[in-house]
Amino acid sequence: MESESRKLLLLAPILLLCLCCSVGISGAQSYIGVNYGEVADNLPSPDQTVKLVKSTTISKVRLYGVDGGVIRAFAGTGVSLVVGVANGEIPAIAADPAAAAGWLAGNVLPFIPASTISVVAVGNEVLESGDAALAAALLPAMQNLRAAAVAAGDGAAGIKFSTVNTMAVLAQSDPPSTGAFHPEVTAQLQQILGFLSKTSAPFMINPYPYFAYQSDPRPDTLAFCLFQPNAGRVDTGSRIRYTNMFDAQVDAVRSALGRSGYGSVEIVVAETGWPTKGDPTEAGATVDNARAYVSNLVAHLRSGAGTPLMPGKPVDTYLFALYDEDLKPGPASERSFGLYHTDLSMAYDAGLTTTATSGGNGAGASVQQPTKGGSGWCVASAGATDAQLQTDMDYACSQVGVDCGAIQPGGACFQPNTVRAHAAYAMNQLYQAAGAHPWNCDFRQSATLTSSNPSYGSCDFTGGQ
């Protein structure tokens, strides 16, 4: 063991150097992806889209089908792609291995290895479609495509084959420890999970706290969904206190997988997002809420905290969506999930952009690091009550990267021993750790930004920066 430890110590600087180089080259983060929907008549060109993606920390793009122009545009960029088999193509591929080989030859093989295709999503929300025949064809189609990829060899052999599901495949998800798949899909899902486990492919799921908020009337639900300060919700089965809906939904899926005997299958969040606008009946569909959800989710993923049932590893997450899609049917929210407008302007700042170190096209970009104290300090607002501040303080101190030791008895900031003073310290710690963006100092309007350093005596609000 001693010799192995010495080897690890010698390798550490090399690994760190490699990590720094990879961040410096692209600024990409392996767990953040985006959905590229194309139900629109005003989309930017593929080349413009590639330039936009390369100016962010996004490293994965999911297409809902196969678009040769888009796939070619991403060639040589290092951005990995998910491509999709349309639901209507599934029966033929399931019925005939030659059809599967033909689909692969026409939609994947011409583009690799120049473009990186990591996953083929066979169908979208098939198990929840209500079409029993289509659902029955899903696994054979996945098996035939996988066999065709293995036969093709080289780059194709490493592609994973999965399918995308909504949270409707769960019959139970609250609390997370009771997560279980719906009896109507359990039999087919058991076989699919066996295939995913055998081929090391992910289980792809679409958790949307936005929709959970619309169906959950509890007063703290919006804050719980937006990663904002809240009292949390205790899972009566596991005794875990959840502080956000995203973790709760993902852990419900993890519980369901475990209950099915496939707890080791990787989870990939294929879609999640929040609309910037909606119809009058669509509560919560606003730019401010979209910014809060997505920026706080990105910060949560970057923290490396994972979820309570999967600690220490961020879940690969594809944000929905890159652009607004003006031709989508349904309520206004369906056309308003874009991180960017189709004129390439931001719908809101989600904290995904990089700072170019050379050139202006994202080449040689590196992740922009927040400067502690660089955007002021976050302190308790004058109108906030002690009850509000106590909730905010408890929430802030429970988050990864926040150290509240200074406001414990004997700590440098324990005096004055008041809720207001302690909350100000805790809220500022979270504000700085999250990146010091203005929206990180919202706390349901119980906090405010100040340009005056609130440090006093040995109590340092700047973290020594």
Short mmCIF file of C-alpha atoms in Angstrom, two decimals, residues 7-336:
data_model
loop_
_atom_site.label_atom_id
_atom_site.label_comp_id
_atom_site.label_asym_id
_atom_site.label_seq_id
_atom_site.Cartn_x
_atom_site.Cartn_y
_atom_site.Cartn_z
CA LYS A 7 2.99 6.26 -7.07
CA LEU A 8 -0.24 8.18 -6.67
CA LEU A 9 1.60 11.11 -5.15
CA LEU A 10 4.04 11.16 -8.06
CA LEU A 11 1.21 10.98 -10.57
CA ALA A 12 -0.87 13.70 -8.93
CA PRO A 13 1.02 16.71 -10.37
CA ILE A 14 0.89 15.15 -13.84
CA LEU A 15 -2.84 14.50 -13.57
CA LEU A 16 -3.39 18.02 -12.29
CA LEU A 17 -1.41 19.44 -15.20
CA CYS A 18 -3.46 17.42 -17.66
CA LEU A 19 -6.65 18.60 -16.04
CA CYS A 20 -5.60 22.22 -16.18
CA CYS A 21 -4.61 21.87 -19.82
CA SER A 22 -7.94 20.32 -20.76
CA VAL A 23 -9.85 23.09 -19.00
CA GLY A 24 -7.68 25.72 -20.59
CA ILE A 25 -8.27 24.36 -24.06
CA SER A 26 -12.05 24.21 -24.08
CA GLY A 27 -13.57 25.31 -20.79
CA ALA A 28 -15.99 22.41 -21.26
CA GLN A 29 -17.36 20.43 -18.37
CA SER A 30 -18.09 16.79 -19.08
CA TYR A 31 -21.36 16.61 -17.18
CA ILE A 32 -23.14 19.58 -18.81
CA GLY A 33 -24.96 19.05 -22.10
CA VAL A 34 -27.76 20.73 -24.03
CA ASN A 35 -30.68 19.60 -26.15
CA TYR A 36 -30.68 20.94 -29.70
CA GLY A 37 -34.30 20.90 -30.81
CA GLU A 38 -35.03 21.96 -34.38
CA VAL A 39 -38.79 22.53 -34.40
CA ALA A 40 -38.31 26.07 -35.64
CA ASP A 41 -38.05 28.00 -38.90
CA ASN A 42 -35.51 30.60 -37.79
CA LEU A 43 -32.57 28.62 -36.43
CA PRO A 44 -28.96 29.82 -36.81
CA SER A 45 -26.72 27.86 -39.16
CA PRO A 46 -24.92 24.77 -37.80
CA ASP A 47 -21.59 26.65 -37.95
CA GLN A 48 -23.01 29.50 -35.88
CA THR A 49 -24.40 26.98 -33.41
CA VAL A 50 -21.04 25.25 -33.05
CA LYS A 51 -19.35 28.60 -32.39
CA LEU A 52 -21.97 29.39 -29.75
CA VAL A 53 -21.60 26.03 -28.00
CA LYS A 54 -17.82 26.34 -28.02
CA SER A 55 -18.13 29.69 -26.23
CA THR A 56 -19.74 27.87 -23.28
CA THR A 57 -18.84 25.11 -20.85
CA ILE A 58 -21.27 22.77 -22.61
CA SER A 59 -19.53 19.59 -23.76
CA LYS A 60 -22.42 17.44 -24.97
CA VAL A 61 -25.26 18.04 -27.44
CA ARG A 62 -28.34 15.90 -27.88
CA LEU A 63 -30.16 15.84 -31.22
CA TYR A 64 -33.67 14.44 -31.48
CA GLY A 65 -32.92 12.73 -34.75
CA VAL A 66 -30.04 12.71 -37.22
CA ASP A 67 -29.06 15.98 -38.91
CA GLY A 68 -26.01 15.45 -41.12
CA GLY A 69 -25.21 19.16 -41.38
CA VAL A 70 -25.18 19.61 -37.63
CA ILE A 71 -23.19 16.43 -37.00
CA ARG A 72 -20.55 17.42 -39.54
CA ALA A 73 -20.32 20.92 -38.08
CA PHE A 74 -19.34 19.43 -34.72
CA ALA A 75 -16.56 17.32 -36.28
CA GLY A 76 -13.22 17.81 -34.55
CA THR A 77 -14.67 19.95 -31.75
CA GLY A 78 -14.54 17.39 -28.97
CA VAL A 79 -18.26 17.91 -28.31
CA SER A 80 -19.96 14.53 -27.97
CA LEU A 81 -23.33 13.96 -29.60
CA VAL A 82 -26.46 11.99 -28.83
CA VAL A 83 -28.45 11.17 -31.96
CA GLY A 84 -31.94 9.74 -32.07
CA VAL A 85 -33.90 7.02 -33.81
CA ALA A 86 -37.40 8.31 -34.57
CA ASN A 87 -40.25 6.38 -32.96
CA GLY A 88 -41.64 5.58 -36.41
CA GLU A 89 -38.40 3.84 -37.39
CA ILE A 90 -38.40 1.45 -34.44
CA PRO A 91 -40.71 -1.34 -35.75
CA ALA A 92 -38.70 -1.92 -38.95
CA ILE A 93 -35.38 -1.91 -37.09
CA ALA A 94 -36.78 -4.31 -34.49
CA ALA A 95 -38.09 -6.70 -37.11
CA ASP A 96 -34.99 -6.97 -39.30
CA PRO A 97 -31.29 -6.90 -38.31
CA ALA A 98 -30.52 -5.78 -41.87
CA ALA A 99 -32.69 -2.70 -41.33
CA ALA A 100 -30.73 -1.94 -38.17
CA ALA A 101 -27.44 -2.27 -40.05
CA GLY A 102 -28.82 -0.04 -42.79
CA TRP A 103 -29.91 2.62 -40.31
CA LEU A 104 -26.47 2.61 -38.72
CA ALA A 105 -24.74 2.75 -42.11
CA GLY A 106 -26.79 5.75 -43.19
CA ASN A 107 -26.96 7.74 -39.94
CA VAL A 108 -23.85 7.02 -37.89
CA LEU A 109 -20.99 5.42 -39.79
CA PRO A 110 -20.49 8.28 -42.31
CA PHE A 111 -19.82 10.74 -39.49
CA ILE A 112 -17.43 8.87 -37.19
CA PRO A 113 -14.75 9.19 -36.01
CA ALA A 114 -14.57 12.83 -37.21
CA SER A 115 -17.65 13.57 -35.11
CA THR A 116 -18.03 11.98 -31.69
CA ILE A 117 -21.31 10.11 -31.32
CA SER A 118 -21.52 8.70 -27.81
CA VAL A 119 -25.14 7.54 -27.53
CA VAL A 120 -27.97 6.60 -29.85
CA ALA A 121 -31.32 7.26 -28.18
CA VAL A 122 -33.69 4.71 -29.65
CA GLY A 123 -37.04 6.45 -29.60
CA ASN A 124 -38.28 9.19 -27.31
CA GLU A 125 -40.71 8.54 -24.45
CA VAL A 126 -41.82 5.26 -26.05
CA LEU A 127 -42.83 3.47 -22.86
CA GLU A 128 -45.15 6.34 -21.94
CA SER A 129 -46.66 6.63 -25.45
CA GLY A 130 -49.56 4.28 -24.84
CA ASP A 131 -48.59 2.31 -27.96
CA ALA A 132 -48.11 -1.26 -26.73
CA ALA A 133 -46.80 -2.53 -30.07
CA LEU A 134 -44.21 0.22 -30.27
CA ALA A 135 -43.12 -0.39 -26.69
CA ALA A 136 -42.75 -4.11 -27.40
CA ALA A 137 -40.49 -3.33 -30.38
CA LEU A 138 -38.19 -1.06 -28.37
CA LEU A 139 -35.82 -3.63 -26.87
CA PRO A 140 -35.42 -5.69 -30.10
CA ALA A 141 -34.58 -2.46 -31.94
CA MET A 142 -31.95 -1.57 -29.35
CA GLN A 143 -30.49 -5.07 -29.52
CA ASN A 144 -30.33 -5.10 -33.34
CA LEU A 145 -28.67 -1.68 -33.47
CA ARG A 146 -26.15 -2.69 -30.81
CA ALA A 147 -25.31 -5.88 -32.74
CA ALA A 148 -24.87 -3.86 -35.93
CA ALA A 149 -22.53 -1.43 -34.17
CA VAL A 150 -20.40 -4.24 -32.74
CA ALA A 151 -20.21 -5.83 -36.19
CA ALA A 152 -19.15 -2.50 -37.71
CA GLY A 153 -16.25 -2.33 -35.23
CA ASP A 154 -13.85 0.52 -34.51
CA GLY A 155 -15.63 3.71 -33.44
CA ALA A 156 -19.15 2.31 -33.73
CA ALA A 157 -18.52 -0.53 -31.26
CA GLY A 158 -18.18 1.91 -28.37
CA ILE A 159 -21.49 3.70 -28.96
CA LYS A 160 -24.13 3.14 -26.29
CA PHE A 161 -27.77 2.46 -27.12
CA SER A 162 -30.50 3.59 -24.77
CA THR A 163 -33.94 5.21 -24.81
CA VAL A 164 -35.34 8.36 -23.19
CA ASN A 165 -38.09 8.23 -20.57
CA THR A 166 -40.20 10.76 -18.71
CA MET A 167 -40.83 10.67 -14.98
CA ALA A 168 -44.19 9.07 -15.84
CA VAL A 169 -42.45 5.66 -15.90
CA LEU A 170 -42.43 5.98 -12.11
CA ALA A 171 -45.59 5.08 -10.23
CA GLN A 172 -44.15 6.59 -7.06
CA SER A 173 -41.47 9.24 -6.56
CA ASP A 174 -42.28 11.14 -3.35
CA PRO A 175 -40.49 10.66 -1.06
CA PRO A 176 -37.48 9.57 -3.12
CA SER A 177 -36.88 6.38 -1.12
CA THR A 178 -40.23 5.02 -2.34
CA GLY A 179 -39.31 5.43 -6.02
CA ALA A 180 -40.77 2.57 -8.05
CA PHE A 181 -41.52 1.98 -11.72
CA HIS A 182 -45.10 1.86 -12.93
CA PRO A 183 -46.53 -1.68 -13.04
CA GLU A 184 -47.67 -1.18 -16.63
CA VAL A 185 -44.08 -0.80 -17.87
CA THR A 186 -42.24 -2.89 -15.28
CA ALA A 187 -42.03 -6.10 -17.32
CA GLN A 188 -40.62 -4.42 -20.42
CA LEU A 189 -38.44 -2.11 -18.40
CA GLN A 190 -36.86 -5.04 -16.54
CA GLN A 191 -35.65 -6.45 -19.85
CA ILE A 192 -34.44 -3.06 -21.06
CA LEU A 193 -32.56 -2.50 -17.81
CA GLY A 194 -30.91 -5.88 -18.26
CA PHE A 195 -29.73 -4.74 -21.70
CA LEU A 196 -28.48 -1.39 -20.35
CA SER A 197 -26.63 -3.13 -17.53
CA LYS A 198 -25.01 -5.68 -19.84
CA THR A 199 -23.85 -3.01 -22.32
CA SER A 200 -22.94 -0.34 -19.72
CA ALA A 201 -25.44 2.04 -21.29
CA PRO A 202 -27.23 4.73 -19.25
CA PHE A 203 -30.84 4.97 -18.15
CA MET A 204 -32.02 8.27 -19.64
CA ILE A 205 -34.72 10.23 -17.81
CA ASN A 206 -36.37 13.68 -18.04
CA PRO A 207 -36.92 15.21 -14.58
CA TYR A 208 -38.62 18.63 -14.71
CA PRO A 209 -39.02 20.44 -11.39
CA TYR A 210 -41.02 23.03 -13.37
CA PHE A 211 -43.84 20.54 -13.92
CA ALA A 212 -43.57 19.32 -10.34
CA TYR A 213 -44.04 22.90 -9.17
CA GLN A 214 -47.21 23.28 -11.19
CA SER A 215 -48.77 20.24 -9.53
CA ASP A 216 -47.50 20.81 -5.97
CA PRO A 217 -49.38 23.58 -4.09
CA ARG A 218 -47.17 23.61 -0.98
CA PRO A 219 -45.97 27.17 -0.23
CA ASP A 220 -42.26 26.33 -0.29
CA THR A 221 -42.39 24.37 -3.56
CA LEU A 222 -41.08 27.13 -5.82
CA ALA A 223 -38.01 27.75 -3.65
CA PHE A 224 -37.50 23.97 -3.39
CA CYS A 225 -37.62 23.65 -7.19
CA LEU A 226 -35.33 26.63 -7.85
CA PHE A 227 -32.51 25.57 -5.48
CA GLN A 228 -33.38 28.60 -3.34
CA PRO A 229 -33.36 28.72 0.46
CA ASN A 230 -36.04 26.53 2.00
CA ALA A 231 -36.52 24.37 5.08
CA GLY A 232 -36.01 21.21 3.05
CA ARG A 233 -38.12 18.08 2.94
CA VAL A 234 -37.29 15.02 4.98
CA ASP A 235 -37.67 11.64 3.31
CA THR A 236 -39.47 9.66 5.99
CA GLY A 237 -37.99 6.42 4.68
CA SER A 238 -34.31 7.33 4.37
CA ARG A 239 -34.37 10.25 6.87
CA ILE A 240 -32.47 12.32 4.28
CA ARG A 241 -33.35 16.01 4.14
CA TYR A 242 -33.62 17.14 0.52
CA THR A 243 -33.10 20.83 -0.25
CA ASN A 244 -34.06 20.78 -3.93
CA MET A 245 -36.49 18.99 -6.24
CA PHE A 246 -33.86 17.96 -8.82
CA ASP A 247 -31.97 15.79 -6.34
CA ALA A 248 -35.25 14.37 -5.05
CA GLN A 249 -36.43 13.39 -8.54
CA VAL A 250 -33.09 11.88 -9.57
CA ASP A 251 -32.86 9.92 -6.32
CA ALA A 252 -36.41 8.63 -6.84
CA VAL A 253 -35.16 7.17 -10.14
CA ARG A 254 -32.13 5.72 -8.35
CA SER A 255 -34.45 4.09 -5.78
CA ALA A 256 -36.61 2.64 -8.55
CA LEU A 257 -33.55 1.22 -10.31
CA GLY A 258 -32.35 -0.31 -7.06
CA ARG A 259 -35.79 -1.75 -6.35
CA SER A 260 -35.69 -3.37 -9.82
CA GLY A 261 -32.31 -4.94 -9.13
CA TYR A 262 -30.31 -2.58 -11.35
CA GLY A 263 -29.00 -0.03 -8.90
CA SER A 264 -25.63 0.17 -10.64
CA VAL A 265 -27.04 1.38 -13.98
CA GLU A 266 -25.88 4.94 -14.65
CA ILE A 267 -28.50 7.70 -14.75
CA VAL A 268 -28.31 10.42 -17.39
CA VAL A 269 -30.66 13.39 -17.24
CA ALA A 270 -31.66 13.65 -20.90
CA GLU A 271 -33.76 16.78 -20.42
CA THR A 272 -34.42 19.36 -17.73
CA GLY A 273 -35.14 23.06 -17.94
CA TRP A 274 -37.48 25.92 -17.11
CA PRO A 275 -39.47 28.13 -19.52
CA THR A 276 -38.94 31.88 -19.70
CA LYS A 277 -42.59 32.57 -20.44
CA GLY A 278 -45.93 30.82 -20.69
CA ASP A 279 -49.65 31.26 -20.97
CA PRO A 280 -51.49 33.11 -18.15
CA THR A 281 -52.40 29.74 -16.65
CA GLU A 282 -48.78 28.55 -16.51
CA ALA A 283 -47.57 29.61 -13.09
CA GLY A 284 -43.87 30.23 -12.63
CA ALA A 285 -42.90 30.49 -16.31
CA THR A 286 -40.72 33.61 -16.08
CA VAL A 287 -37.22 34.68 -17.05
CA ASP A 288 -36.22 35.15 -13.41
CA ASN A 289 -37.33 31.64 -12.47
CA ALA A 290 -35.63 30.14 -15.53
CA ARG A 291 -32.39 31.92 -14.63
CA ALA A 292 -32.64 30.80 -11.02
CA TYR A 293 -33.30 27.15 -11.87
CA VAL A 294 -30.71 26.68 -14.59
CA SER A 295 -27.93 28.78 -13.05
CA ASN A 296 -28.39 27.13 -9.65
CA LEU A 297 -28.53 23.69 -11.27
CA VAL A 298 -25.28 24.40 -13.13
CA ALA A 299 -23.66 25.58 -9.87
CA HIS A 300 -24.97 22.45 -8.14
CA LEU A 301 -23.47 20.20 -10.81
CA ARG A 302 -20.17 22.06 -10.65
CA SER A 303 -20.00 21.63 -6.89
CA GLY A 304 -19.48 17.90 -7.42
CA ALA A 305 -21.88 17.15 -4.58
CA GLY A 306 -23.98 14.72 -6.58
CA THR A 307 -27.25 13.70 -4.96
CA PRO A 308 -27.76 12.24 -1.47
CA LEU A 309 -28.00 8.71 -2.90
CA MET A 310 -25.16 9.30 -5.38
CA PRO A 311 -22.76 11.60 -3.52
CA GLY A 312 -19.58 13.00 -4.98
CA LYS A 313 -20.44 12.65 -8.67
CA PRO A 314 -22.42 15.12 -10.76
CA VAL A 315 -25.11 13.51 -12.91
CA ASP A 316 -24.58 14.01 -16.65
CA THR A 317 -27.32 16.53 -17.45
CA TYR A 318 -28.63 17.83 -20.78
CA LEU A 319 -30.29 21.21 -20.38
CA PHE A 320 -33.43 21.89 -22.36
CA ALA A 321 -32.93 23.62 -24.67
CA LEU A 322 -30.34 25.48 -26.72
CA TYR A 323 -32.86 27.64 -28.61
CA ASP A 324 -36.50 28.62 -28.40
CA GLU A 325 -38.53 26.58 -30.91
CA ASP A 326 -41.23 28.72 -32.50
CA LEU A 327 -43.04 25.90 -34.32
CA LYS A 328 -43.70 23.64 -31.34
CA PRO A 329 -47.40 23.09 -30.62
CA GLY A 330 -49.03 23.37 -27.23
CA PRO A 331 -48.87 26.08 -24.57
CA ALA A 332 -46.53 29.06 -24.85
CA SER A 333 -44.05 27.49 -22.45
CA GLU A 334 -43.29 24.75 -25.01
CA ARG A 335 -41.79 27.38 -27.30
CA SER A 336 -39.87 29.20 -24.57
#
